[in-house]
Amino acid sequence: MDSVPSPEPATAPAAEPRPGQVRYLPATGQTLMKLIITGPFGVGKTTLIRTLSEIPTLHTEEVMTRSSVGHDDLKGLPEKATTTVAVDFGRLTVPGDLVLYLFGTPGQERFFPLWQDIARGALGALVMADTRRLADSFPVMDMVEEEGLPYAVAVNRFPGAPAHSDDTLRKHLDLAPQTPLVQCDARNRRDSIGTLIALAEHVLTRLPEDD
Amino acid sequence: MTTRRPQPQAQDLAWVLEPLLELPGVQHAVIATGDGLLEGSSPGLDRAAAERVAAMTATLHASARAFTTAFTDDESPRLQQTVVESEQGFAIVVPAGQNTSLAVFAAPDTQLGNIAYQMQVQVAALARAMSAPAREPDAAGRP
């Protein structure tokens, strides 16, 4: 982790606050990084953030109504009853004092107008995919590329979904050689941390060196 | 597709929206499901516009609730209304029964209190008439 950028300005003053002085953020040597967790409808974005977050997560999940039949395809998602309509939020600190702030987007196209606002200030994106509908991830990958965000792809292995080798998946997703691809189970913490570490390392290699 | 109960058509909801549209300054009104789909809209919005409003009605309402949760730690606060004020006017969202919201857009120089009151009256009527039922596990969901 040689390329960790200098800490946020909020961490700069090391002096103790005077009595009565309000300290808005603690002085730490931590590096803060905003990441977005994105991908198509029902791919496991909310689940991944719930699995990873060390703080109680914030969600904007709503019950899926009968009006969504014909709009939101539940093929292969028998348990799904709610859907994110605004944003998910969680936080994960990884070794090296790197604090990852996780912002999850909604998956359906009708919520895409929000996408750029959620992505503002993000240093990278995790694009999630399901092997049963890989192509559903393309519109999201397009948006990430248009924003110029470095990204990694996390293939969420759903029970019963066909398994493929990394090479096959990379070919079908048409990934650039430097784009990380990680297969995971979004319900499994160790797996899910692996996806974020792959993304964070990829992001850090793209940041300019200090000095 | 799967079995679904007949849904009210957009025009069937005109009786809910009409009294609101008669108020001075009110320009548009939309009824949206919690997951962001259109249930009914006033004639001044074309279908694409009304669908965009419906999606953002769900987003705004859910964000306002999560915003309240973030401040209070109450996991399921009951919202009375969400008001967005801009140079263009007021956007007001009021929860309207199970998984449904009513949204109104009004001119900047409008009597906000009057509109908010009338929205509550219409919401009570709407809640009696309809709500968006939760989707039941359907055949498409089974592997």
Short mmCIF file of N, CA, C and O in Angstrom, two decimals, chain A residues 9 32 43 56 113 144:
data_model
loop_
_atom_site.label_atom_id
_atom_site.label_comp_id
_atom_site.label_asym_id
_atom_site.label_seq_id
_atom_site.Cartn_x
_atom_site.Cartn_y
_atom_site.Cartn_z
N PRO A 9 -7.98 16.54 4.45
CA PRO A 9 -7.62 17.75 5.19
C PRO A 9 -8.15 17.75 6.62
O PRO A 9 -7.50 18.28 7.52
N LEU A 32 -9.83 8.18 3.59
CA LEU A 32 -11.26 7.96 3.33
C LEU A 32 -11.48 7.78 1.83
O LEU A 32 -10.93 8.52 1.03
N VAL A 43 -29.26 -7.92 -8.28
CA VAL A 43 -27.96 -8.58 -8.45
C VAL A 43 -27.25 -8.77 -7.10
O VAL A 43 -26.23 -9.48 -7.04
N PRO A 56 -24.43 0.16 11.46
CA PRO A 56 -25.79 -0.13 10.98
C PRO A 56 -26.00 0.56 9.63
O PRO A 56 -25.71 1.75 9.49
N PRO A 113 -31.66 8.50 -13.32
CA PRO A 113 -31.37 9.93 -13.15
C PRO A 113 -30.59 10.24 -11.86
O PRO A 113 -29.92 11.25 -11.77
N VAL A 144 -20.57 3.80 -15.80
CA VAL A 144 -19.33 3.90 -15.01
C VAL A 144 -18.19 4.40 -15.89
O VAL A 144 -17.42 5.28 -15.50
#
